[in-house]
Every structure is written in structure tokens, then in C-alpha cells.
Coordinates of C-alpha atoms in Angstrom, one line a residue:
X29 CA 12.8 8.9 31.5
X30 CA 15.1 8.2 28.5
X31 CA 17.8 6.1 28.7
X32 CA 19.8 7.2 25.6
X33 CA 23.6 7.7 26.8
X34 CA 24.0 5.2 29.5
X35 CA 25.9 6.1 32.3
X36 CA 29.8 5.4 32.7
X37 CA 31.7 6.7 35.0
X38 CA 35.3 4.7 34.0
X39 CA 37.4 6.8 31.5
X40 CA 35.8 6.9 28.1
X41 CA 36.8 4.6 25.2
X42 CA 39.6 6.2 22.8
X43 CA 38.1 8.1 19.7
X44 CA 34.7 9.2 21.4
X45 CA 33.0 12.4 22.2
X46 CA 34.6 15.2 24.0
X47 CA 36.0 15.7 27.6
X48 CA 34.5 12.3 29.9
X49 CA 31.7 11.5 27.2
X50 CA 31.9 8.3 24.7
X51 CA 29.6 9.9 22.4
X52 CA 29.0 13.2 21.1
X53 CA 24.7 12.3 21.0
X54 CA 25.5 11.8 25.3
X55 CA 27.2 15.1 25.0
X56 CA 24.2 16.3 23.4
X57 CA 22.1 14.9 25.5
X58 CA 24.1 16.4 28.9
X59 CA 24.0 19.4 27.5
X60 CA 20.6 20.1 27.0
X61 CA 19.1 18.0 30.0
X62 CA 21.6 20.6 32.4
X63 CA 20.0 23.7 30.5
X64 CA 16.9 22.5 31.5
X65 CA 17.7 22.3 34.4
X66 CA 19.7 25.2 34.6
X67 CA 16.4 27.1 33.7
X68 CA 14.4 25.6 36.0
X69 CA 16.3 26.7 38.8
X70 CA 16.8 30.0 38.0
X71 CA 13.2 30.4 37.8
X72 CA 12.8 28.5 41.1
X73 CA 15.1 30.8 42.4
X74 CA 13.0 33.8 42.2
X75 CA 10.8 33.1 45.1
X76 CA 13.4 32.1 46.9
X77 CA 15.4 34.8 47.2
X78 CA 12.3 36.8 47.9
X79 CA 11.5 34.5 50.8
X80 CA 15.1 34.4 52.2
X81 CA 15.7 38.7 51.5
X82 CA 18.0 38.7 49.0
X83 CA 18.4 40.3 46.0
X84 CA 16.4 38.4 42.9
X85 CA 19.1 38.1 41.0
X86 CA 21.5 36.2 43.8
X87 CA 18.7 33.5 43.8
X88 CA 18.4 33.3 39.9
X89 CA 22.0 33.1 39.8
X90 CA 22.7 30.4 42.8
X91 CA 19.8 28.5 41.0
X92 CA 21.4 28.8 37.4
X93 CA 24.4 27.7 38.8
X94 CA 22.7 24.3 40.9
X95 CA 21.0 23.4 37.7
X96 CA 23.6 23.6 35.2
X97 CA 26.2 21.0 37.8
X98 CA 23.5 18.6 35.9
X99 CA 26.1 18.7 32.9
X100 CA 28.7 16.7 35.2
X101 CA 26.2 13.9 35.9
X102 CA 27.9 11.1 34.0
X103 CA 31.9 12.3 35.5
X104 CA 30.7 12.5 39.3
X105 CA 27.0 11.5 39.6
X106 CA 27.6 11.5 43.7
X107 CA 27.9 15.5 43.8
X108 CA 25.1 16.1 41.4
X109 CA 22.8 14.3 43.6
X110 CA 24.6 16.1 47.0
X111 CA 23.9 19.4 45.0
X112 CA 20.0 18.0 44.3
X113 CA 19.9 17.3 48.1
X114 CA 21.6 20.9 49.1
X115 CA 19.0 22.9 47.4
X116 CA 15.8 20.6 47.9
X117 CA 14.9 23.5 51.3
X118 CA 15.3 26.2 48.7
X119 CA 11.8 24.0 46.8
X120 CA 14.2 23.9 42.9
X121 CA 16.5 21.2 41.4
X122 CA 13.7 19.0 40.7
X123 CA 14.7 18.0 37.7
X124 CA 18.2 17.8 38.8
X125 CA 17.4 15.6 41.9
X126 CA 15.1 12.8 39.4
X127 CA 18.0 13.1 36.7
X128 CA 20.9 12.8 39.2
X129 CA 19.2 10.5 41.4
X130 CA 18.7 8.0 37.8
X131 CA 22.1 8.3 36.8
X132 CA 23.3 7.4 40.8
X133 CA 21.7 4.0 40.7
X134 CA 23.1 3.1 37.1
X135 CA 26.4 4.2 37.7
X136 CA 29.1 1.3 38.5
X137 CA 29.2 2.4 42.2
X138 CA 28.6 0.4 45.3
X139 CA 24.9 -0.6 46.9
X140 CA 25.8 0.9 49.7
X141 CA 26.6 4.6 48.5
X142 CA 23.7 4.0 46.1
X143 CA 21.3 3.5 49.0
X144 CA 22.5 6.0 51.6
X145 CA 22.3 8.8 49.0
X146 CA 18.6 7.9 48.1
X147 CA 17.9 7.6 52.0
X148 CA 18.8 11.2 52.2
X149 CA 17.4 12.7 49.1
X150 CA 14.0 10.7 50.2
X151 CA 14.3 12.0 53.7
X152 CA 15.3 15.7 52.5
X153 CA 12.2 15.8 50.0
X154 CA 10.0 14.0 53.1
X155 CA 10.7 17.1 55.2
X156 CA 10.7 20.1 52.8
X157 CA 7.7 18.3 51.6
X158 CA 5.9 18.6 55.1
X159 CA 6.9 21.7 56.4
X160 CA 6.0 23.5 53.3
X161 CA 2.9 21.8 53.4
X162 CA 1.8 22.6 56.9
X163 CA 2.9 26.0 56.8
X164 CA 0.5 26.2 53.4
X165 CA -2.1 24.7 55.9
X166 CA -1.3 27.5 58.8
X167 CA -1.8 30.2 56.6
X168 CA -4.5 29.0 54.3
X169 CA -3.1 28.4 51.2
X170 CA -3.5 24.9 51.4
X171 CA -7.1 23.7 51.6
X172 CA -6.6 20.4 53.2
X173 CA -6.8 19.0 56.6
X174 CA -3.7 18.6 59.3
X175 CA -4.1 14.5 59.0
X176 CA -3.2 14.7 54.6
X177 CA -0.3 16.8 55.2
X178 CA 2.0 13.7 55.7
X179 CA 0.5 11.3 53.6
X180 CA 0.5 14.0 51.3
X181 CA 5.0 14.8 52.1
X182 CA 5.2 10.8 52.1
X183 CA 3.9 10.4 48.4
X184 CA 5.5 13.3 47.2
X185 CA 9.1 12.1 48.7
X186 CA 8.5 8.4 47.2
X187 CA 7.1 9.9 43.8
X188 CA 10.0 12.2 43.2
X189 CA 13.1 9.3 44.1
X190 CA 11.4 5.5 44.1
X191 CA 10.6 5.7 40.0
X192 CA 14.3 7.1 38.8
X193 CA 16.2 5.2 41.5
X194 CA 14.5 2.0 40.0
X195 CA 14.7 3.0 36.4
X196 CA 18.4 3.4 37.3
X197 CA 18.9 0.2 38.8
X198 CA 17.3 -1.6 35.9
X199 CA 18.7 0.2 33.1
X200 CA 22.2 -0.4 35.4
X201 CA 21.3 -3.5 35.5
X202 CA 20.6 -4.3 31.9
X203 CA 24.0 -2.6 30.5
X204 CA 25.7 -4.9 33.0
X205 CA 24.0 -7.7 31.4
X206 CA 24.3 -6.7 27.9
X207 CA 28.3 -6.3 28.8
X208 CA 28.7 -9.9 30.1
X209 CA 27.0 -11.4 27.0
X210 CA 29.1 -9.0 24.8
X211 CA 32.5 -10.1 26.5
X212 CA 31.5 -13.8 26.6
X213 CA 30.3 -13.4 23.0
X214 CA 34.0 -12.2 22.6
X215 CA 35.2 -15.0 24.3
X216 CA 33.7 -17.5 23.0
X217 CA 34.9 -16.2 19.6
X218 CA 38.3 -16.4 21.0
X219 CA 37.4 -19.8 21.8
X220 CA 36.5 -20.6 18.8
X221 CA 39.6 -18.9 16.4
X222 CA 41.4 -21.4 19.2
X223 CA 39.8 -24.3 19.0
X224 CA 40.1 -23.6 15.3
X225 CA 43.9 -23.2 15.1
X226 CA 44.4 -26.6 17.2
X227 CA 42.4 -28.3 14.9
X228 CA 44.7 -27.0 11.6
X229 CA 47.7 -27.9 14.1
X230 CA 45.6 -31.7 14.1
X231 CA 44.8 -31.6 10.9
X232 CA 48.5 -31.0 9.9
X233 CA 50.3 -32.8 12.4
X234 CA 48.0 -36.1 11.0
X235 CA 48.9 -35.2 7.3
X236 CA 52.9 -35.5 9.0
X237 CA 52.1 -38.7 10.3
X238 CA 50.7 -40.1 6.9
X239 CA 53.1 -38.6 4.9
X240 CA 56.2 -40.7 7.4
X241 CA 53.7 -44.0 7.7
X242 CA 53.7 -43.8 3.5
X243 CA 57.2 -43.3 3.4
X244 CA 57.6 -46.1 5.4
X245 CA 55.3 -48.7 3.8
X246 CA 56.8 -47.9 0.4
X247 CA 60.1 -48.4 1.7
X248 CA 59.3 -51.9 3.1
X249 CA 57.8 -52.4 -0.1
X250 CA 60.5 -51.8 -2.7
X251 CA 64.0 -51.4 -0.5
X252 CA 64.1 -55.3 0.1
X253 CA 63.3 -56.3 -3.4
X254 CA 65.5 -53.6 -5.0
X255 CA 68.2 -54.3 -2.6
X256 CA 68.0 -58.2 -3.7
X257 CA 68.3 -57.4 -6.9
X258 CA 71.5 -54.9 -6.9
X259 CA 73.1 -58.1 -5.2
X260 CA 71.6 -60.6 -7.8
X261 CA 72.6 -58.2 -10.5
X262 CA 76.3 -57.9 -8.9
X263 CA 76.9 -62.2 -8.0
X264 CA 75.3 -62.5 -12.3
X265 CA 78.4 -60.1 -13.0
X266 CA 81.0 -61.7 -11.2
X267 CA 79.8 -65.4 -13.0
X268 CA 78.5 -64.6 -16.3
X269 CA 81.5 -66.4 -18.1
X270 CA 82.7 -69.2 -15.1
X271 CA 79.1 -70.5 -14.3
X272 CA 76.9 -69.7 -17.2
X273 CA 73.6 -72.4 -15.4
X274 CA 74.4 -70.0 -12.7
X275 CA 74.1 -66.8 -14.3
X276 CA 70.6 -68.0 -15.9
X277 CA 69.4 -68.6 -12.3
X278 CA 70.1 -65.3 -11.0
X279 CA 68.5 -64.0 -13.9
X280 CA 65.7 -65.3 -13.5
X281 CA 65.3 -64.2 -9.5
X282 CA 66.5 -61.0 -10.5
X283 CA 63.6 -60.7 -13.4
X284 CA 61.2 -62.2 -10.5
X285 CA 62.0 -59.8 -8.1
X286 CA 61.8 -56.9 -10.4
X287 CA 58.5 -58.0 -11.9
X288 CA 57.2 -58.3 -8.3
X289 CA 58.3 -54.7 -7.2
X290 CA 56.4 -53.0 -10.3
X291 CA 53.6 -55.1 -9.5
X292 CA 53.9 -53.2 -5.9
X293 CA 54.9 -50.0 -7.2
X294 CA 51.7 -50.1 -9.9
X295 CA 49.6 -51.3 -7.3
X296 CA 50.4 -48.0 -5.3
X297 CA 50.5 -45.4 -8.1
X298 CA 47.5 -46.7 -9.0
X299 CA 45.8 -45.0 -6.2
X300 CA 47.3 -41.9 -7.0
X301 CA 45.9 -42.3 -10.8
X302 CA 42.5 -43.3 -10.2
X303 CA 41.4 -43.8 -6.0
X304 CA 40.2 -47.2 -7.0
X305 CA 39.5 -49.5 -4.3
X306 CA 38.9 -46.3 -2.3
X307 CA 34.9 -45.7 -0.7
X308 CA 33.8 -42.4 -2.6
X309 CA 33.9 -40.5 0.2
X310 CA 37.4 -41.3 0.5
X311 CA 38.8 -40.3 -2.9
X312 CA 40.5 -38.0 -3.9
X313 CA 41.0 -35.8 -6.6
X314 CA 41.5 -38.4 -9.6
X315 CA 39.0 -40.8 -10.4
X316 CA 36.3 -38.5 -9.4
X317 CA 32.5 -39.4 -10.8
X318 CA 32.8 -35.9 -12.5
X319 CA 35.9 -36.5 -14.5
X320 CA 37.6 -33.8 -12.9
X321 CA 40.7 -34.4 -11.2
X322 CA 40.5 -34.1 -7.6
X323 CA 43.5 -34.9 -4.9
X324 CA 44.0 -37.8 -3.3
X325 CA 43.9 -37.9 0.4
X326 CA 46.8 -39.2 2.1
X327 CA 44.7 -41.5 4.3
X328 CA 44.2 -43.6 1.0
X329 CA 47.9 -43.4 -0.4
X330 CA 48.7 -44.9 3.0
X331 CA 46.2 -47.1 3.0
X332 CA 47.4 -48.7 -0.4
X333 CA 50.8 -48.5 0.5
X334 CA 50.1 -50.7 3.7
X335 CA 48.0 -53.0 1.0
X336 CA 50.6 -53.6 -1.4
X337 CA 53.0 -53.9 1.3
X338 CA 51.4 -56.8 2.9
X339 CA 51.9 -58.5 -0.5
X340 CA 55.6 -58.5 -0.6
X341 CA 55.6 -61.5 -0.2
X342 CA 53.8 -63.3 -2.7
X343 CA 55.0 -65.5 -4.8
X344 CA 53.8 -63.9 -8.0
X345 CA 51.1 -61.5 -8.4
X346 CA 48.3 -64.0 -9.7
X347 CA 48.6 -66.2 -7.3
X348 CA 45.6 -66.1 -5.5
X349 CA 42.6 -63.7 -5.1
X350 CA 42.9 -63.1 -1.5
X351 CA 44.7 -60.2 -0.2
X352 CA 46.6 -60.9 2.9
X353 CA 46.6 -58.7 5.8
X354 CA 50.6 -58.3 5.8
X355 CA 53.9 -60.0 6.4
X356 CA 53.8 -62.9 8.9
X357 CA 56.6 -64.8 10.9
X358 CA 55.5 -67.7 9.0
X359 CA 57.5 -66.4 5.8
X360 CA 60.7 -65.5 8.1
X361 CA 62.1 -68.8 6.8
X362 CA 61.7 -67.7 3.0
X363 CA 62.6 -64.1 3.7
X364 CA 65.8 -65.2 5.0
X365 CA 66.3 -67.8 2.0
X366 CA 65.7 -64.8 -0.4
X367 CA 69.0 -63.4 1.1
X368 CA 71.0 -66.6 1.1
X369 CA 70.1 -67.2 -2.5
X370 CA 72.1 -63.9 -3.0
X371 CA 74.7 -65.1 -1.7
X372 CA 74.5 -63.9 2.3
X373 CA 75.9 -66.5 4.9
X374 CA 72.6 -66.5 6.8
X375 CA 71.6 -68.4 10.3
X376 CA 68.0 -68.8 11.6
X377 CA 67.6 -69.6 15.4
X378 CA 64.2 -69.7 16.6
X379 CA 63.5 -70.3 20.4
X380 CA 60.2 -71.2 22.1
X381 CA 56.5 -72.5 21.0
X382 CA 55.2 -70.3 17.9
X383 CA 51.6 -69.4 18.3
X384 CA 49.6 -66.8 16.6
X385 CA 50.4 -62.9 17.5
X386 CA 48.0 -59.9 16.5
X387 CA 48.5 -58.6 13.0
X388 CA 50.5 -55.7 13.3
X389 CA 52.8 -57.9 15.9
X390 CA 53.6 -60.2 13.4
X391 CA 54.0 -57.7 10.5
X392 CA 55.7 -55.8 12.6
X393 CA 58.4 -58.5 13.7
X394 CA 58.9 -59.5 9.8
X395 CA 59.9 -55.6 8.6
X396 CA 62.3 -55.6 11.8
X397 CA 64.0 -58.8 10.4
X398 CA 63.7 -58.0 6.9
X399 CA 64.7 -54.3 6.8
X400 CA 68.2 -55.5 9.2
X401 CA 68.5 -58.2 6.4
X402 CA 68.6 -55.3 3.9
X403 CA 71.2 -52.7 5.8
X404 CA 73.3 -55.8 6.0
X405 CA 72.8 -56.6 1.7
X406 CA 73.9 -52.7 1.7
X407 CA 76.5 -51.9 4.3
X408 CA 78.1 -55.5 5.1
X409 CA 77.8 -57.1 1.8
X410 CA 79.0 -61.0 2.6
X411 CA 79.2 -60.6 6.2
X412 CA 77.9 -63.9 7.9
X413 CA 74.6 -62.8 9.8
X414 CA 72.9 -64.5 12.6
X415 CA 68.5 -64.1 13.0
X416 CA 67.4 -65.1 16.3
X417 CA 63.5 -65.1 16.8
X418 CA 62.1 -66.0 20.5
X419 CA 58.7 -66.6 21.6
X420 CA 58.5 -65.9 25.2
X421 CA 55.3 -65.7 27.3
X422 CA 54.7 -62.2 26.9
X423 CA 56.4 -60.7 24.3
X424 CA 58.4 -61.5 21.2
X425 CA 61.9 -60.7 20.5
X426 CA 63.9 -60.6 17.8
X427 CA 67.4 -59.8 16.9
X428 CA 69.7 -59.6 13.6
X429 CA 73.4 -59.5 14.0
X430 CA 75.9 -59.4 11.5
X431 CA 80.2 -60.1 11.8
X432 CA 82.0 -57.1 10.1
X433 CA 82.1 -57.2 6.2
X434 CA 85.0 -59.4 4.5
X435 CA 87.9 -57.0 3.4
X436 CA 87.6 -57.7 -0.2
X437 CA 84.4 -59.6 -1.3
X438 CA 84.3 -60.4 -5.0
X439 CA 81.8 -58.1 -6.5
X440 CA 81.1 -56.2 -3.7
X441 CA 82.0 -52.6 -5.3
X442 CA 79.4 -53.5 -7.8
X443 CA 76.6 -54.9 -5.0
X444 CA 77.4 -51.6 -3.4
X445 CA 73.7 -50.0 -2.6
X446 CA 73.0 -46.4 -1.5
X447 CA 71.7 -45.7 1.9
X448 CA 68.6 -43.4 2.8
X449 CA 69.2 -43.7 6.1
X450 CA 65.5 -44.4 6.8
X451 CA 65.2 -47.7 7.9
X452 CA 66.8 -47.9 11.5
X453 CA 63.9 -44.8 12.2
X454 CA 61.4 -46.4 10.5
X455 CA 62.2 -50.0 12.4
X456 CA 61.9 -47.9 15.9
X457 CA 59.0 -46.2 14.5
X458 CA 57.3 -49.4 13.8
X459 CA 58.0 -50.9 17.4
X460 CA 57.7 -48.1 19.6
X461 CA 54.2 -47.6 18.1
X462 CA 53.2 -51.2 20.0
X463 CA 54.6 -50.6 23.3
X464 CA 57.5 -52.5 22.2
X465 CA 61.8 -51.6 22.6
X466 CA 64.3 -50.9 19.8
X467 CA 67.9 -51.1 20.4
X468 CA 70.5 -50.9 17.9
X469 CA 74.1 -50.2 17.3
X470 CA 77.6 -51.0 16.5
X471 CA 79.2 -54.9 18.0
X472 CA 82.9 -55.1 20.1
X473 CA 83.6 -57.5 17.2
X474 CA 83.0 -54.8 14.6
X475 CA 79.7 -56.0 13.0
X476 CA 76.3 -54.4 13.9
X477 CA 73.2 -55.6 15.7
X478 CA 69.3 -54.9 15.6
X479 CA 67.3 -55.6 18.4
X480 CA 63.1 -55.6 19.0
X481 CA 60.9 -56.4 21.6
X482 CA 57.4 -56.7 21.3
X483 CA 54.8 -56.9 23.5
X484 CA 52.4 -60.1 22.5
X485 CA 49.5 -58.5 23.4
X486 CA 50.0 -55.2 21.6
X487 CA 47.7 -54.5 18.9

């Protein structure tokens, strides 16, 4: 039995063969498997219209007609076999009943209609089978004995439906199968274009968050220094000609702290030049063994960035070999003696027992306190400001608050600094990511206030 064309009995797929067929080779196919049948029948019908008296060519016609139904198989497979089971009396429509009977079982139709129909086709061909048989017997045409005639109708009945009804089933069966593996197939590819798409949302969302942690380093790194140095720059101004020993010391800081933020600066363009420092499978695009220039990945800008940030505070770029791993609460006292050298009216409270904090706690703490010192260098130039630091038994807090700005401050229009309005984010950035809470905002007195708590066990 082939099993080219499997059966359907859904409506056909858009763009196939004619009428109910998906394929013009299963039209083919129909088509020629119902002329055969068609033939068949008509011949069978011969006989049988000279058994039952009528006229030859009724029978051939009723049989042409039986046969050819064959051509519906695959639209309505349950009145092709009721047609195979109508004319199984008559002895034609065998090759209608196997055909129809094969396309039955692999048809997407219940077990239930499956079986009854091959119950009665089995139990039609049983007794057509055994009355022809003993009558053949009766009359002598038949040379076997009465005790064969029903093994004889029981073989015949199981040879002409077991074999197609099975076939059925399995190749049923197997299409079934083949059209799970093909839809999973599809959804795993779905899966996969997903699972895909998530991973370039990842990718990009982690390029966003090193793009802003970069951003922020450098900012630690040169807004502080720079800041300084506007101020310096402005207080030299203002006493060039009345203090002259004066002016030469705020030269000086002013040439230190410059010095020190190229040093940074080089420090992190020189990533960006050559990846040195980087492991090779970390570099980038410049500095590759080949020559060829290659791009950096942001991982290792950030990673340098964080680097020459944790030496901001170095007292000159020689100074020892050692690379500290950042800012520590340790330098608070000379962080906020950088800003009354420039002239800031500066207190320092600290309350409670210091003891050592993680890392990032303690760097963390230090840019809080150090980018407030700054906003108050640019926005309340002269304003007296007040640090407060306070180890407590869980957490650390910290708090800069400056009095509103003197009216008129001698040099201020000079020391005035432009704002990015980047460091109150970056200073909640920075504490939220330990667990820790950022509050900040405008005094009743008119001056402005940072606050940070940090938990001591973050890390």
C-alpha cells in the first residue's frame, strides 16, 4: 500500500492543489486510485446484475458509480468506507473497501468511529464471505468441505481489513509524530530568536550601565580637581598685587592639582590608546598583537576609569608603586583641607569609633563627601559648610550641609564653575547600589544639604 499523499481531512493549506487536496501529485494520485476502482466495479458489476435480473448495464453503471466515490476519500473518508460496506453483498469495491478502510484509520478522526467502522466492514466481508462460500459448496463449485468454509470467510474478512486498517494507523500515526517534532522544531526556534533578542537587550542594557559607571568614575576623577582649581585660579586673581607670597602659593596648588588631573586623565586615555594593563582577551581594538586597531571594550575603559579614580588622591604620581584600591575615609581629613585651602569655611564632625568598612563602603562614603564639597566650590562659592561623618553599629552616615552663599564674595564671578548636573545622580547612584539611602535637597535657612546612609556590611 503506498502512502504518498497522506491523508488530511482539515482544510488544505493556501496555494496547494485543487478543490480539498494540498498537492496536485495527491490529486494525481486520487484520481487514478478512484479509476481503478471505478473499473473494477463496473466489471464486478456484470455478474451482479445478472444474479440480481437486471439489466447489465444498471450493474456496470451502479458499480462505476461506487468505485469512482474513491476520488472523495481524503474530503469524507467515513462515506467512502459506508459505500465499501454498502456494496460488499453485491462481491465489488474491493479495492475501495482496502483503500477507504487505510485512509479511515489515518485520518484525524476519533478511535471510536475508527473502530466501529472496521467492526462493520470486517463483519460485512465475514458474512458475504461465508454465504458465498457455502452456497459455492451447495452447488459444487467449491471443492472444500462444510468445516473450511468459515475458517476460510474468517481469513478472508481479517485479510481484506486488519493489514490497511494497521497501515493506516501507523502511517496516522507517524504524520502525527513527524507534525509534533516539526512544530516543536518551530518552537524551539522561536525559542531561540527569543532567547536571542533578550540576550542583545542584556548585552545592551550592560553596555548602558558601563557607559553611566565610566561617566561617573571620570567625573569623580577630574570634577573635584578641576573644580579646585577654577577657585585657586579665581582667590590667585583677586591677590596677585595685595599678597604676592600668597599668589605663589596658590600657584603652586593650582599647578599640583592640574599636573595630578592629566596624570588621571592620561592614565585613562591611555586605555583607549593602547588596552595596556588589560588581559588579551580583554582588549580591545587598539593595542592588538596584530597591529590592527581593534575597539576597546567598555568593561576595560571602566575598569581604568575606577583605577585612576582610586588615585585621586595621591599626593603626586610617583609616589609609590602600589596602586590603591580607591578613596578611603582616612583621607576625609585632607579632602576637606583641599577645600579650605581654597578658601571654603569648612567644619569636620566625626561621631563614633572608626573601624575598617568594605572597599566600595569606604570609597563610596568619600565621593559622597567629596562630590557635595564640589557643588558647594560651584553653586555656593564661600558659603560656610558643615561635614558630619558617623559611625554607628550598622551603617555609616554621612552628611554635607552648606549656609546660603554670601551676597557678594570677592571673586566669586570669576570662581563661578559650570554645572553638568551629574553629580547629585551619580551620588544616589553610587549609594543605592549598596543597599544604602540618598536624600538631598534645599535647607529652611536657604543653603543645601546631602545626605547618605550606608549599610556597613554592604559590599
Amino acid at each position: 500500500m503506498t502512502t504518498t499523499g497522506e491523508e488530511r481531512t482539515g482544510p488544505p493549506p493556501p496555494g496547494g492543489g485543487p478543490w480539498w487536496w494540498d498537492r496536485w501529485r495527491a490529486a494525481v494520485l486520487d484520481v487514478g486510485l478512484a479509476a481503478v476502482s471505478a473499473v473494477e466495479c463496473a466489471a464486478e458489476g456484470w455478474p451482479f446484475a445478472q444474479d440480481a435480473g437486471l439489466p447489465v448495464s444498471v450493474g456496470m453503471v451502479f458499480g462505476f458509480l461506487a468505485g469512482v466515490s474513491l476520488v472523495l476519500r481524503r474530503k469524507w473518508p467515513i462515506a467512502v468506507v459506508l459505500v465499501a460496506i454498502a456494496i460488499t453483498p453485491a462481491q465489488m469495491g474491493f479495492v475501495l473497501g482496502v483503500v477507504g478502510l487505510y485512509t479511515l484509520a489515518a485520518a484525524e478522526l476519533p478511535r471510536r468511529i475508527i473502530g466501529a467502522l472496521s467492526g462493520m466492514s470486517f463483519v460485512a466481508m465475514l458474512i458475504v464471505t461465508y454465504v458465498r462460500a457455502h452456497q459455492g459448496v451447495m452447488h459444487g463449485d467449491l471443492a472444500i468441505s462444510d468445516w473450511f468454509v468459515p475458517f476460510l470467510s474468517l481469513t478472508t474478512a481479517l485479510g481484506m481489513t486488519t493489514p490497511p486498517v494497521l497501515l493506516g494507523l501507523y502511517v496516522g500515526a507517524r504524520r502525527r509524530l513527524m507534525e509534533s517534532l516539526r512544530e516543536r522544531a518551530d518552537s524551539l526556534e522561536r525559542e531561540l530568536v527569543l532567547l536571542a533578542e533578550r540576550a542583545e537587550e542584556r548585552a545592551e542594557w550592560a553596555r548602558n550601565e558601563e557607559r553611566t559607571r565610566i561617566a561617573r568614575e571620570m567625573h569623580d576623577v577630574v570634577a573635584h580637581r578641576v573644580s579646585l582649581m577654577v577657585v585657586h585660579a579665581a582667590a590667585l586673581q583677586a591677590v596677585a598685587r595685595k599678597d604676592p607670597e600668597k599668589a605663589v602659593r596658590n600657584a603652586a596648588l593650582v599647578g599640583d592639582m592640574g599636573r595630578q588631573a592629566l596624570t588621571e586623565l592620561r592614565e585613562m586615555l591611555g586605555v583607549l590608546r593602547s588596552g595596556d594593563g588589560m588581559p588579551a582577551r580583554e582588549r580591545g581594538v587598539w593595542g592588538g598583537s596584530d597591529g590592527v586597531a581593534e575597539p576597546v571594550p567598555l568593561a576595560a575603559v571602566g575598569v581604568a576609569a575606577a583605577a585612576a579614580a582610586s588615585r585621586v588622591e595621591e599626593a603626586s604620581p610617583g609616589g609609590g608603586e602600589g596602586v590603591p584600591e580607591g578613596p578611603t575615609l582616612a583621607e576625609l581629613e585632607e579632602l576637606v583641607g583641599q577645600s579650605a585651602a581654597a578658601g571654603m569655611v569648612v567644619d569636620l564632625s566625626v561621631e563614633g569609633e572608626a573601624r575598617g568598612y568594605a572597599p566600595e563602603v569606604e570609597s563610596t562614603a568619600y565621593r559622597v563627601v567629596q562630590e557635595a564639597l564640589t557643588n558647594v566650590h560651584k553653586h555656593a562659592a564661600g558659603a560656610k559648610t558643615y561635614v558630619r561623618l558617623a559611625h554607628r553599629a550598622a551603617e555609616i552616615a554621612m552628611q554635607v550641609e552648606n549656609e546660603p552663599a554670601p551676597e557678594s564674595e570677592p571673586g566669586a564671578e570669576g570662581a563661578r564653575l559650570p554645572s553638568g548636573g551629574n553629580g547629585l545622580v551619580g551620588m544616589k547612584e553610587r549609594v543605592s547600589a549598596l543597599g544604602g539611602v540618598f536624600v538631598s535637597g534645599p535647607t529652611d535657612a536657604g543653603g543645601f544639604r546631602v545626605s547618605a546612609v550606608i549599610p556597613a556590611g554592604a559590599a
